[in-house]
Coordinates of C-alpha atoms in Angstrom, one line a residue:
M1 CA -13.9 5.4 7.1
R2 CA -12.2 2.6 5.6
R3 CA -10.3 2.3 1.9
I4 CA -12.8 1.1 -0.7
T5 CA -11.1 -1.9 -2.6
I6 CA -11.5 -3.9 -5.8
K7 CA -13.3 -6.4 -3.8
D8 CA -15.9 -3.9 -2.8
L9 CA -16.5 -2.9 -6.5
S10 CA -16.7 -6.5 -7.1
K11 CA -19.5 -7.1 -4.6
F12 CA -21.4 -3.8 -5.7
L13 CA -21.3 -4.8 -9.4
S14 CA -21.3 -8.4 -9.1
L15 CA -18.4 -8.5 -11.4
S16 CA -15.2 -10.5 -11.1
T17 CA -12.2 -8.8 -9.6
S18 CA -10.0 -9.5 -12.9
T19 CA -12.9 -7.7 -15.1
I20 CA -12.8 -4.9 -12.9
S21 CA -9.1 -4.6 -12.8
R22 CA -9.1 -4.7 -16.4
A23 CA -11.8 -2.2 -16.8
L24 CA -9.9 0.2 -14.6
L25 CA -6.6 -0.3 -16.6
H26 CA -8.7 0.5 -20.0
D27 CA -8.0 -2.9 -21.4
K28 CA -9.3 -3.2 -24.8
N29 CA -11.0 -6.8 -24.2
V30 CA -13.3 -5.1 -21.8
N31 CA -16.5 -3.5 -23.4
E32 CA -17.4 0.2 -23.2
E33 CA -20.7 -0.6 -21.3
T34 CA -18.7 -2.7 -18.7
R35 CA -15.9 -0.1 -18.3
K36 CA -18.3 2.7 -18.0
R37 CA -20.4 0.8 -15.1
V38 CA -17.0 0.1 -13.3
L39 CA -15.8 3.5 -13.9
D40 CA -18.9 5.5 -12.4
A41 CA -19.2 2.9 -9.4
A42 CA -15.6 3.5 -8.6
E43 CA -16.3 7.4 -8.5
K44 CA -19.7 7.0 -6.4
L45 CA -18.0 4.8 -3.9
G46 CA -15.0 6.8 -3.7
Y47 CA -12.5 4.2 -5.2
K48 CA -8.9 5.3 -4.8
P49 CA -6.9 2.9 -7.3
N50 CA -4.0 0.8 -5.5
L51 CA -1.6 2.0 -8.6
T52 CA 1.2 -0.6 -7.7
A53 CA -1.2 -3.7 -7.8
L54 CA -2.8 -2.4 -11.0
N55 CA 0.6 -2.0 -12.4
L56 CA 1.9 -5.2 -11.4
Q57 CA -1.1 -7.0 -13.3
S58 CA -0.4 -4.6 -16.4
G59 CA 3.1 -5.7 -16.4
Q60 CA 4.3 -1.9 -16.2
S61 CA 4.7 0.5 -13.4
R62 CA 3.6 3.5 -15.6
T63 CA 6.5 5.4 -13.9
I64 CA 9.5 7.0 -15.5
G65 CA 12.7 7.7 -13.6
F66 CA 14.3 11.4 -14.0
V67 CA 17.8 11.9 -13.1
V68 CA 19.6 15.1 -13.1
P69 CA 22.5 16.8 -11.6
E70 CA 20.5 19.6 -9.7
M71 CA 16.9 21.0 -9.5
I72 CA 18.1 24.4 -8.0
T73 CA 17.7 26.4 -11.3
P74 CA 14.9 26.2 -13.8
F75 CA 16.9 24.2 -16.3
S76 CA 15.9 20.8 -15.2
S77 CA 12.5 22.0 -14.2
T78 CA 11.7 23.5 -17.7
V79 CA 12.8 20.1 -19.3
L80 CA 10.6 18.3 -16.8
K81 CA 7.8 20.2 -17.6
G82 CA 8.2 19.1 -21.3
I83 CA 8.2 15.7 -20.0
Q84 CA 4.9 15.9 -18.3
N85 CA 3.4 17.5 -21.1
I86 CA 3.7 14.4 -23.1
L87 CA 3.7 11.5 -20.3
Y88 CA 1.2 12.9 -17.7
P89 CA -1.9 13.0 -20.2
L90 CA -1.0 9.4 -20.8
G91 CA -1.1 8.2 -17.0
Y92 CA 2.7 8.2 -16.2
R93 CA 4.1 9.6 -13.2
I94 CA 7.9 10.7 -12.8
I95 CA 10.0 9.9 -9.9
I96 CA 12.8 12.6 -9.8
T97 CA 16.3 12.2 -8.5
Q98 CA 19.1 14.8 -7.9
S99 CA 22.9 14.0 -8.0
D100 CA 24.5 17.1 -6.6
E101 CA 26.9 16.5 -9.8
D102 CA 28.2 13.5 -7.8
P103 CA 28.6 10.1 -9.8
L104 CA 28.2 8.0 -7.1
I105 CA 25.1 9.6 -5.9
E106 CA 23.8 9.2 -9.6
R107 CA 24.4 5.6 -9.3
K108 CA 22.4 5.2 -5.9
N109 CA 19.7 6.9 -7.8
L110 CA 19.8 4.7 -10.8
Q111 CA 19.7 1.7 -8.7
L112 CA 16.8 3.1 -6.7
L113 CA 14.7 3.5 -10.0
E114 CA 15.4 0.2 -10.9
E115 CA 14.2 -1.2 -7.5
F116 CA 11.1 0.9 -8.3
N117 CA 10.8 -0.9 -11.3
V118 CA 10.5 2.4 -13.9
D119 CA 9.2 2.0 -17.3
A120 CA 12.3 4.2 -18.7
I121 CA 14.7 6.9 -17.6
I122 CA 15.5 10.0 -18.8
I123 CA 18.7 11.3 -17.6
N124 CA 21.1 14.5 -17.5
L125 CA 24.4 13.0 -16.5
C126 CA 26.9 14.4 -14.0
H127 CA 30.1 12.6 -15.5
E128 CA 30.8 11.6 -19.1
T129 CA 32.1 8.1 -18.2
S130 CA 32.2 7.3 -14.7
N131 CA 28.7 5.4 -14.8
N132 CA 29.0 3.9 -18.4
D133 CA 28.8 0.6 -17.0
I134 CA 25.4 1.1 -15.1
Y135 CA 23.9 2.6 -17.8
Q136 CA 24.8 -0.4 -20.0
S137 CA 23.7 -2.6 -17.6
I138 CA 20.2 -1.1 -16.9
M139 CA 19.7 -1.0 -20.7
D140 CA 20.7 -4.7 -20.9
R141 CA 18.2 -5.6 -18.4
G142 CA 15.5 -4.2 -20.6
T143 CA 14.8 -0.5 -19.3
P144 CA 15.3 2.3 -21.9
L145 CA 17.7 5.0 -21.1
I146 CA 17.1 8.3 -22.6
F147 CA 19.8 11.1 -22.2
F148 CA 19.3 14.8 -22.9
D149 CA 21.9 17.8 -22.8
R150 CA 24.8 15.9 -21.3
I151 CA 25.6 12.5 -22.9
P152 CA 27.6 9.3 -22.4
H153 CA 30.6 8.6 -24.0
K154 CA 30.1 7.7 -27.9
S155 CA 31.2 3.9 -27.2
L156 CA 27.6 3.9 -25.6
D157 CA 24.8 3.4 -28.3
V158 CA 21.8 5.3 -26.4
S159 CA 18.9 7.6 -27.7
K160 CA 20.0 11.1 -26.9
V161 CA 18.5 14.9 -27.2
I162 CA 21.2 17.2 -27.8
I163 CA 22.5 20.8 -29.1
D164 CA 25.2 21.4 -31.2
D165 CA 27.2 23.2 -28.4
A166 CA 30.4 23.8 -30.3
I167 CA 28.6 25.6 -33.2
K168 CA 26.4 27.6 -30.8
A169 CA 29.5 28.6 -28.4
S170 CA 31.3 29.6 -31.7
L171 CA 28.5 31.9 -33.2
M172 CA 28.2 33.7 -29.7
V173 CA 31.8 34.3 -29.2
E174 CA 32.1 35.6 -32.6
Y175 CA 29.3 37.8 -31.7
L176 CA 31.2 39.3 -29.0
I177 CA 34.1 39.7 -31.4
K178 CA 32.0 41.7 -33.9
T179 CA 31.0 44.0 -31.1
G180 CA 34.5 45.0 -30.5
R181 CA 35.6 42.7 -27.7
K182 CA 39.2 41.1 -28.3
R183 CA 39.7 39.8 -24.5
I184 CA 37.1 37.2 -24.0
I185 CA 37.2 35.1 -21.0
H186 CA 35.7 31.8 -21.0
L187 CA 34.5 30.2 -17.5
M188 CA 34.5 26.7 -18.3
G189 CA 32.4 24.0 -17.1
P190 CA 33.7 20.7 -15.7
S191 CA 35.8 18.7 -18.4
T192 CA 34.2 15.4 -17.3
I193 CA 31.3 16.4 -19.1
R194 CA 31.2 16.6 -23.1
N195 CA 29.4 19.9 -23.2
A196 CA 31.9 21.7 -21.5
V197 CA 34.8 20.5 -23.8
E198 CA 32.7 21.2 -27.0
R199 CA 31.9 24.6 -25.8
V200 CA 35.6 25.3 -25.2
N201 CA 36.4 23.8 -28.6
G202 CA 33.8 26.3 -30.2
Y203 CA 35.3 29.2 -28.0
K204 CA 38.7 28.3 -29.2
R205 CA 38.1 28.0 -32.9
I206 CA 36.6 31.4 -33.4
L207 CA 39.2 33.1 -31.3
M208 CA 42.0 31.3 -33.5
K209 CA 40.0 32.2 -36.7
Y210 CA 40.5 35.9 -35.7
N211 CA 43.9 35.1 -34.3
I212 CA 43.2 36.5 -31.0
F213 CA 43.3 33.2 -28.9
D214 CA 44.8 33.4 -25.3
E215 CA 45.2 30.3 -23.1
N216 CA 45.3 32.3 -20.3
L217 CA 41.8 33.6 -20.7
I218 CA 40.1 30.0 -20.1
V219 CA 39.3 29.6 -16.5
Q220 CA 38.5 26.0 -15.3
T221 CA 36.2 26.6 -12.4
D222 CA 35.7 24.5 -9.5
G223 CA 31.9 24.0 -10.0
M224 CA 29.0 25.8 -11.7
T225 CA 26.9 27.7 -8.8
F226 CA 27.0 31.5 -8.7
E227 CA 29.4 31.2 -6.0
H228 CA 31.9 29.7 -8.6
G229 CA 31.5 32.2 -11.1
K230 CA 32.3 35.0 -8.8
K231 CA 35.3 33.4 -7.5
A232 CA 36.5 32.7 -10.8
V233 CA 36.4 36.3 -11.7
K234 CA 37.8 37.5 -8.4
Q235 CA 40.9 35.5 -9.1
L236 CA 41.3 36.9 -12.3
L237 CA 41.0 40.4 -10.9
N238 CA 43.6 39.4 -8.4
K239 CA 46.0 38.2 -11.1
N240 CA 45.4 41.7 -12.8
I241 CA 44.5 39.6 -16.2
V242 CA 43.0 42.1 -18.4
F243 CA 39.8 41.0 -20.1
D244 CA 36.8 42.9 -21.7
S245 CA 34.1 40.2 -21.8
I246 CA 33.1 37.0 -20.4
F247 CA 31.6 33.8 -22.0
A248 CA 30.4 31.5 -19.4
F249 CA 29.3 27.9 -19.6
S250 CA 26.0 28.3 -17.9
D251 CA 23.8 31.3 -16.6
T252 CA 24.7 30.7 -12.9
L253 CA 28.4 31.2 -13.6
A254 CA 27.9 34.1 -15.7
M255 CA 25.5 35.6 -13.1
G256 CA 28.0 35.0 -10.3
A257 CA 30.8 36.7 -12.2
M258 CA 28.2 39.5 -13.1
N259 CA 27.2 40.3 -9.5
F260 CA 30.7 40.4 -8.3
L261 CA 31.9 42.6 -11.1
L262 CA 29.0 45.2 -10.4
E263 CA 30.2 45.0 -6.8
Q264 CA 33.3 46.2 -8.0
K265 CA 31.9 49.2 -9.9
V266 CA 32.5 47.6 -13.1
R267 CA 30.1 48.8 -15.9
I268 CA 28.1 46.3 -17.8
P269 CA 28.4 45.9 -20.7
D270 CA 30.3 49.3 -21.2
E271 CA 33.6 47.9 -19.5
V272 CA 32.7 44.1 -19.6
S273 CA 30.3 42.3 -21.8
I274 CA 28.8 38.9 -20.2
A275 CA 27.1 36.3 -22.4
S276 CA 26.2 32.4 -21.2
F277 CA 25.1 29.3 -22.4
S278 CA 21.7 27.7 -21.2
G279 CA 19.2 30.6 -21.6
T280 CA 17.0 29.8 -18.6
E281 CA 14.8 32.1 -17.0
L282 CA 17.6 33.2 -14.6
S283 CA 18.8 35.2 -17.6
T284 CA 15.9 37.6 -17.6
M285 CA 16.1 38.1 -13.9
V286 CA 19.1 40.0 -13.5
Y287 CA 20.1 43.5 -14.3
P288 CA 21.5 44.1 -16.9
Q289 CA 19.4 41.4 -18.5
L290 CA 21.9 38.3 -19.7
T291 CA 23.0 37.7 -23.1
S292 CA 22.6 34.0 -23.9
V293 CA 22.4 30.8 -25.9
Q294 CA 18.8 29.6 -25.4
Q295 CA 18.0 26.1 -25.5
P296 CA 14.6 24.8 -26.3
L297 CA 14.4 23.2 -23.0
E298 CA 10.7 22.3 -22.7
K299 CA 10.8 21.0 -26.2
M300 CA 13.9 19.0 -25.4
G301 CA 11.8 17.4 -22.6
E302 CA 8.9 16.5 -25.0
T303 CA 11.0 15.1 -27.3
A304 CA 13.0 12.9 -24.6
A305 CA 9.5 11.7 -23.5
E306 CA 8.6 10.8 -26.9
L307 CA 11.8 8.9 -27.4
V308 CA 10.8 7.0 -23.9
L309 CA 7.5 6.3 -25.4
E310 CA 9.2 4.6 -28.7
K311 CA 11.4 2.6 -26.5
I312 CA 8.6 1.4 -24.2
K313 CA 6.6 0.3 -27.4
N314 CA 9.7 -1.4 -28.8
N315 CA 12.7 -1.6 -27.0
S316 CA 14.6 -3.1 -30.0
L317 CA 14.4 0.0 -31.9
P318 CA 17.6 1.6 -32.9
S319 CA 18.8 4.5 -30.9
R320 CA 18.1 7.9 -32.1
A321 CA 20.0 11.1 -31.8
V322 CA 17.6 14.3 -32.0
L323 CA 19.8 17.5 -32.5
M324 CA 17.8 20.5 -31.6
D325 CA 18.7 24.1 -32.5
A326 CA 19.2 26.9 -29.9
E327 CA 18.8 30.6 -30.3
L328 CA 21.0 33.1 -29.5
I329 CA 19.2 36.1 -27.4
Y330 CA 21.0 39.2 -27.6
R331 CA 20.3 41.5 -24.2
A332 CA 21.5 44.3 -22.3
S333 CA 24.7 42.3 -20.7
T334 CA 26.5 42.7 -24.3

């Protein structure tokens, strides 16, 4: 059976194809009775809209780009859920791309989304400065960019949804100190993203406050997977570095470290406490469950989507930074 087209609807209803197109797009210039006739006929005949053609007429693609470093952990997927909560009911679709923490892949993804003529892009970048030129170029060409979690260098004027990483890291480290921990390892994220720098600064500030800071307890990891967390702690043990707790940049690093320590018969939290930053579902899927700074990921997505809608409506509006709160969740790992 062949596909029903707008021309078929036009013939069936004795209406022009332009009227039918406007009715399908819910154009306010089409009266309600005509719109209902078109929609009823479309359903009766089994018409499936050619969204590309319709969107060309409306001047919008009704698609939003979503660029993230990874979709393996629940972090990005939970943010995406929040975005969908806002945009799906309005008829938008999301095109998802993954950079694998590679600035070159991220650049190609951004170029691809431009080719798809997306109405806006929501992005969690993988490097603070590598792609600043393309971010600016995309915005200069009229496509709004909204950043969340990881943001570009402050030289770029962008709308963003962020957490106060330094303060929340400080509070978590101070909690570990108040539970009696003094040799606190920090598994640091890549220094090429601002979050990692802010979290390590928060870590340092509190340890200096209590006069127990030791530069040797900061471990620069090669990445942010479970395996990187395991490798980092293995190296600490091989070097005979004494520690009684770990504060990790992410849940994945913390869990990799935890699993290796458990394999070595280290008792958690009796011998080593472990805490992390992110607070994804992963933190409750391990034993013992992981103490973490829990970011409001779904709400971050909703807020990013609302910023997108603002910019689509009026791209000349000033950029906005929305600072969201995060909660310290204490679980059995500490």
